[in-house]
Short mmCIF file of C-alpha atoms in Angstrom, two decimals:
data_model
loop_
_atom_site.label_atom_id
_atom_site.label_comp_id
_atom_site.label_asym_id
_atom_site.label_seq_id
_atom_site.Cartn_x
_atom_site.Cartn_y
_atom_site.Cartn_z
CA UNK A 700 181.85 28.02 171.77
CA UNK A 701 180.77 31.10 173.64
CA UNK A 702 177.05 31.50 174.21
CA UNK A 703 177.39 35.11 173.13
CA UNK A 704 179.75 34.69 170.17
CA UNK A 705 177.03 35.08 167.53
CA UNK A 706 174.78 37.57 169.17
CA UNK A 707 177.37 39.62 170.97
CA UNK A 708 180.40 40.42 168.79
CA UNK A 709 183.43 42.01 170.44
CA UNK A 710 183.09 45.76 170.19
CA UNK A 711 184.49 48.91 171.72
CA UNK A 712 181.22 50.81 171.29
CA UNK A 713 182.78 53.58 169.14
CA UNK A 714 179.47 55.43 168.90
CA UNK A 715 179.54 55.93 172.65
CA UNK A 716 182.92 57.70 172.74
CA UNK A 717 181.65 61.25 171.96
CA UNK A 718 178.84 60.76 174.48
CA UNK A 719 181.33 59.68 177.10
CA UNK A 720 183.60 62.66 176.41
CA UNK A 721 180.67 65.03 176.66
CA UNK A 722 179.60 63.39 179.91
CA UNK A 723 183.11 63.68 181.35
CA UNK A 724 183.32 67.37 180.48
CA UNK A 725 179.89 67.86 182.03
CA UNK A 726 181.07 66.14 185.23
CA UNK A 727 184.18 68.35 185.38
CA UNK A 728 182.04 71.48 184.92
CA UNK A 729 179.69 70.31 187.66
CA UNK A 730 182.56 69.60 190.08
CA UNK A 731 184.19 72.99 189.48
CA UNK A 732 180.93 74.84 189.99
CA UNK A 733 180.10 72.77 193.04
CA UNK A 734 183.38 73.71 194.71
CA UNK A 735 182.84 77.35 193.80
CA UNK A 736 179.29 77.40 195.15
CA UNK A 737 180.15 75.63 198.38
CA UNK A 738 183.23 77.74 199.15
CA UNK A 739 181.92 81.17 198.12
CA UNK A 740 181.87 83.66 200.96
CA UNK A 741 181.22 86.89 199.04
CA UNK A 742 178.02 88.92 199.13
CA UNK A 743 177.69 89.44 195.37
CA UNK A 744 175.04 87.14 193.92
CA UNK A 745 175.94 84.81 191.05
CA UNK A 746 172.84 83.48 189.34
CA UNK A 747 174.97 82.26 186.45
CA UNK A 748 176.88 79.83 188.68
CA UNK A 749 173.69 78.31 190.00
CA UNK A 750 172.06 78.17 186.58
CA UNK A 751 175.12 76.50 185.04
CA UNK A 752 175.39 74.11 187.97
CA UNK A 753 171.76 73.07 187.68
CA UNK A 754 172.07 72.71 183.90
CA UNK A 755 175.05 70.37 184.28
CA UNK A 756 173.49 68.30 187.07
CA UNK A 757 170.10 68.00 185.42
CA UNK A 758 171.71 67.08 182.11
CA UNK A 759 173.75 64.31 183.75
CA UNK A 760 170.64 63.04 185.52
CA UNK A 761 168.60 63.11 182.33
CA UNK A 762 171.30 61.31 180.39
CA UNK A 763 171.51 58.60 183.06
CA UNK A 764 167.72 58.26 183.01
CA UNK A 765 167.68 57.87 179.23
CA UNK A 766 170.05 54.93 179.65
CA UNK A 767 167.89 53.38 182.40
CA UNK A 768 170.58 53.99 185.03
CA UNK A 769 168.00 54.79 187.66
CA UNK A 770 170.23 54.95 190.73
CA UNK A 771 172.78 57.13 188.95
CA UNK A 772 170.00 59.45 187.84
CA UNK A 773 168.81 59.75 191.43
CA UNK A 774 172.38 60.19 192.62
CA UNK A 775 172.98 63.24 190.38
CA UNK A 776 169.75 64.86 191.49
CA UNK A 777 170.45 64.16 195.14
CA UNK A 778 173.92 65.59 194.74
CA UNK A 779 172.75 68.96 193.42
CA UNK A 780 169.94 69.04 195.99
CA UNK A 781 172.45 68.41 198.80
CA UNK A 782 174.90 71.04 197.50
CA UNK A 783 172.25 73.76 197.39
CA UNK A 784 170.76 72.73 200.73
CA UNK A 785 174.10 72.44 202.53
CA UNK A 786 175.32 75.78 201.18
CA UNK A 787 171.97 77.34 202.06
CA UNK A 788 172.30 76.38 205.71
CA UNK A 789 176.04 76.99 205.99
CA UNK A 790 176.27 79.89 208.43
CA UNK A 791 179.83 80.70 207.35
CA UNK A 792 178.50 81.81 203.94
CA UNK A 793 176.97 85.24 203.34
CA UNK A 794 173.26 85.34 204.11
CA UNK A 795 172.29 86.63 200.65
CA UNK A 796 174.22 83.81 198.98
CA UNK A 797 172.67 81.22 201.27
CA UNK A 798 169.23 82.58 200.53
CA UNK A 799 169.85 82.46 196.81
CA UNK A 800 171.00 78.82 196.95
CA UNK A 801 167.85 77.87 198.81
CA UNK A 802 165.72 79.69 196.24
CA UNK A 803 167.09 77.32 193.60
CA UNK A 804 166.45 74.24 195.71
CA UNK A 805 162.96 73.68 194.32
CA UNK A 806 164.39 72.58 190.96
CA UNK A 807 166.20 69.42 192.11
CA UNK A 808 163.38 68.91 194.63
CA UNK A 809 160.75 68.73 191.89
CA UNK A 810 163.02 66.58 189.70
CA UNK A 811 163.52 64.10 192.55
CA UNK A 812 159.83 64.13 193.40
CA UNK A 813 158.99 63.45 189.76
CA UNK A 814 161.49 60.58 189.67
CA UNK A 815 160.13 58.98 192.84
CA UNK A 816 156.52 59.36 191.72
CA UNK A 817 157.38 57.38 188.60
CA UNK A 818 158.68 54.52 190.76
CA UNK A 819 156.10 52.34 192.48
CA UNK A 820 156.74 51.82 196.17
CA UNK A 821 158.76 55.01 196.63
CA UNK A 822 156.35 56.60 199.10
CA UNK A 823 158.85 56.63 201.96
CA UNK A 824 161.41 58.41 199.77
CA UNK A 825 158.89 61.06 198.72
CA UNK A 826 157.89 61.52 202.34
CA UNK A 827 161.48 61.92 203.54
CA UNK A 828 162.39 64.31 200.74
CA UNK A 829 159.23 66.39 201.22
CA UNK A 830 159.85 66.62 204.95
CA UNK A 831 163.40 67.81 204.33
CA UNK A 832 162.28 70.39 201.77
CA UNK A 833 159.46 71.57 203.97
CA UNK A 834 161.84 72.06 206.89
CA UNK A 835 164.24 74.04 204.69
CA UNK A 836 161.40 76.19 203.31
CA UNK A 837 160.35 77.11 206.81
CA UNK A 838 163.99 77.82 207.68
CA UNK A 839 164.22 80.31 204.78
CA UNK A 840 161.06 82.14 205.82
CA UNK B 1060 162.27 45.32 208.92
CA UNK B 1061 163.44 46.72 205.58
CA UNK B 1062 160.76 47.26 202.94
CA UNK B 1063 161.22 45.44 199.66
CA UNK B 1064 162.35 47.84 196.95
CA UNK B 1065 160.17 47.71 193.82
CA UNK B 1066 163.25 47.45 191.60
CA UNK B 1067 166.92 46.68 192.20
CA UNK B 1068 170.04 48.03 190.55
CA UNK B 1069 173.74 47.40 191.04
CA UNK B 1070 176.90 48.24 189.11
CA UNK B 1071 179.35 45.47 188.27
CA UNK B 1072 183.01 46.15 187.49
CA UNK B 1073 184.17 44.74 184.14
CA UNK B 1074 181.13 42.54 183.95
CA UNK B 1075 181.41 39.35 181.97
CA UNK B 1076 177.95 38.82 180.45
CA UNK B 1077 178.39 35.06 180.36
CA UNK B 1078 179.26 34.96 184.06
CA UNK B 1079 176.30 37.18 184.89
CA UNK B 1080 174.00 35.01 182.80
CA UNK B 1081 175.29 31.84 184.48
CA UNK B 1082 174.82 33.36 187.90
CA UNK B 1083 171.26 34.45 187.10
CA UNK B 1084 170.54 31.01 185.62
CA UNK B 1085 171.64 29.39 188.87
CA UNK B 1086 168.93 31.37 190.67
CA UNK B 1087 166.08 31.82 188.19
CA UNK B 1088 164.59 30.37 185.07
CA UNK B 1089 166.30 32.65 182.54
CA UNK B 1090 165.31 33.45 178.99
CA UNK B 1091 167.42 35.75 176.80
CA UNK B 1092 165.05 38.26 175.23
CA UNK B 1093 167.69 40.39 173.55
CA UNK B 1094 171.46 40.51 173.55
CA UNK B 1095 173.31 42.94 171.31
CA UNK B 1096 175.95 45.67 171.47
CA UNK B 1097 176.46 45.45 175.20
CA UNK B 1098 172.76 45.50 176.04
CA UNK B 1099 171.20 42.32 177.39
CA UNK B 1100 167.59 41.79 178.31
CA UNK B 1101 166.77 38.67 180.28
CA UNK B 1102 163.47 37.36 181.57
CA UNK B 1103 164.23 35.88 184.98
CA UNK B 1104 161.11 34.02 186.13
CA UNK B 1105 158.61 36.83 185.53
CA UNK B 1106 161.06 39.69 185.99
CA UNK B 1107 162.69 41.82 183.31
CA UNK B 1108 166.39 42.11 183.99
CA UNK B 1109 168.74 44.33 182.02
CA UNK B 1110 172.52 44.21 181.83
CA UNK B 1111 173.98 47.37 180.29
CA UNK B 1112 177.71 46.89 179.84
CA UNK B 1113 178.68 50.46 179.01
CA UNK B 1114 176.83 52.04 181.90
CA UNK B 1115 179.56 54.01 183.65
CA UNK B 1116 183.29 53.79 182.95
CA UNK B 1117 184.30 50.18 183.75
CA UNK B 1118 180.97 49.35 185.28
CA UNK B 1119 177.93 47.59 183.89
CA UNK B 1120 174.50 48.17 185.29
CA UNK B 1121 172.36 45.20 186.32
CA UNK B 1122 168.76 46.32 186.76
CA UNK B 1123 165.88 44.18 187.98
CA UNK B 1124 162.96 46.21 186.69
CA UNK B 1125 160.62 44.25 188.96
CA UNK B 1126 161.63 42.81 192.26
CA UNK B 1127 160.22 39.36 192.88
CA UNK B 1128 163.40 38.20 194.53
CA UNK B 1129 164.30 37.49 198.13
CA UNK B 1130 166.55 40.59 198.13
CA UNK B 1131 164.97 43.59 199.80
CA UNK B 1132 167.57 46.18 198.85
CA UNK B 1133 170.27 46.94 196.31
CA UNK B 1134 172.81 46.14 199.00
CA UNK B 1135 171.46 42.63 199.49
CA UNK B 1136 171.64 42.05 195.74
CA UNK B 1137 175.13 43.55 195.68
CA UNK B 1138 176.30 41.17 198.40
CA UNK B 1139 174.98 38.17 196.47
CA UNK B 1140 176.54 39.39 193.22
CA UNK B 1141 179.86 40.14 194.89
CA UNK B 1142 180.00 36.67 196.37
CA UNK B 1143 179.04 34.96 193.09
CA UNK B 1144 180.94 37.07 190.56
CA UNK B 1145 184.00 37.89 192.69
CA UNK B 1146 184.38 41.38 191.31
CA UNK B 1147 183.81 44.87 192.64
CA UNK B 1148 180.15 45.81 192.96
CA UNK B 1149 178.73 49.27 193.62
CA UNK B 1150 175.24 50.11 194.76
CA UNK B 1151 173.22 53.05 195.99
CA UNK B 1152 173.08 53.54 199.74
CA UNK B 1153 169.48 54.73 199.45
CA UNK B 1154 170.10 57.90 201.39
CA UNK B 1155 166.48 59.02 201.34
CA UNK B 1156 165.11 55.99 203.09
CA UNK B 1157 163.15 56.99 206.13
CA UNK B 1158 164.99 56.52 209.40
CA UNK B 1159 168.21 55.59 207.64
CA UNK B 1160 170.90 57.61 209.30
CA UNK B 1161 173.78 55.24 208.76
CA UNK B 1162 177.17 56.54 207.75
CA UNK B 1163 176.78 54.74 204.45
CA UNK B 1164 174.05 57.16 203.46
CA UNK B 1165 176.34 60.17 203.74
CA UNK B 1166 178.24 59.41 200.59
CA UNK B 1167 175.41 57.97 198.59
CA UNK B 1168 177.11 54.78 197.39
CA UNK B 1169 178.53 51.55 198.80
CA UNK B 1170 181.46 49.73 197.25
CA UNK B 1171 181.91 45.98 197.81
CA UNK B 1172 185.43 44.85 197.04
CA UNK B 1173 187.39 41.84 198.27
CA UNK B 1174 184.79 41.13 200.93
CA UNK B 1175 184.85 44.69 202.30
CA UNK B 1176 181.99 47.19 202.23
CA UNK B 1177 182.80 50.86 202.15
CA UNK B 1178 180.72 53.99 201.62
CA UNK B 1179 182.00 56.43 199.05
CA UNK B 1180 180.97 59.26 196.76
CA UNK B 1181 180.93 58.24 193.12
CA UNK B 1182 182.31 60.84 190.66
#
């Protein structure tokens, strides 16, 4: 007799299906925007892309955090941080666009900092992140 | 020397809760605190350990909320789990760790499958 037979009945978690579909659509939206942001070479600014991108990434991170998936939560935040930072220092992109991406960098930075501060023993991560952000801030100025 | 992480988390492909429980029981004194609807809470020695079966697609999350183990990193735990459970394990490459400039950090995640370790970008 299975140890889990009484306390863990076979289930397909039907209540999780809508959540999963929403998450998948959020991931698709994030990926599309990420490609757009990284490959954009125009000089017209698009706040709406960056706002939508941050909304999708922060939502995915928050949702992972609510389910105690700590590394996934960090991974989403790191991903949007890296996208904005990499685009911001990509010299093949227009300077105004690069500058705008870097102006949005503080949002994932603060979210990551908040996450690390909530985790005991994460001092080295905070230090590394802060050093990176500080370097980028100086680069922008 | 690698610092001991305060918590550990890995992702186990198609995790069998009984196999995970047996593996944990071979290493720690395990008490089942709660087990329902894909969520399992174990007390392993004095650590709270959570197995969340529906974490991400086919993967369950195994989270040691406290780390009183001999494993310093997620990767060390992942190696032990991969060896014991013989299934694919994924773990964070801890890209923000100071001085860590390994290739594994570039993609954020490490996949352990059939004895091989490979960095990759999840999603």
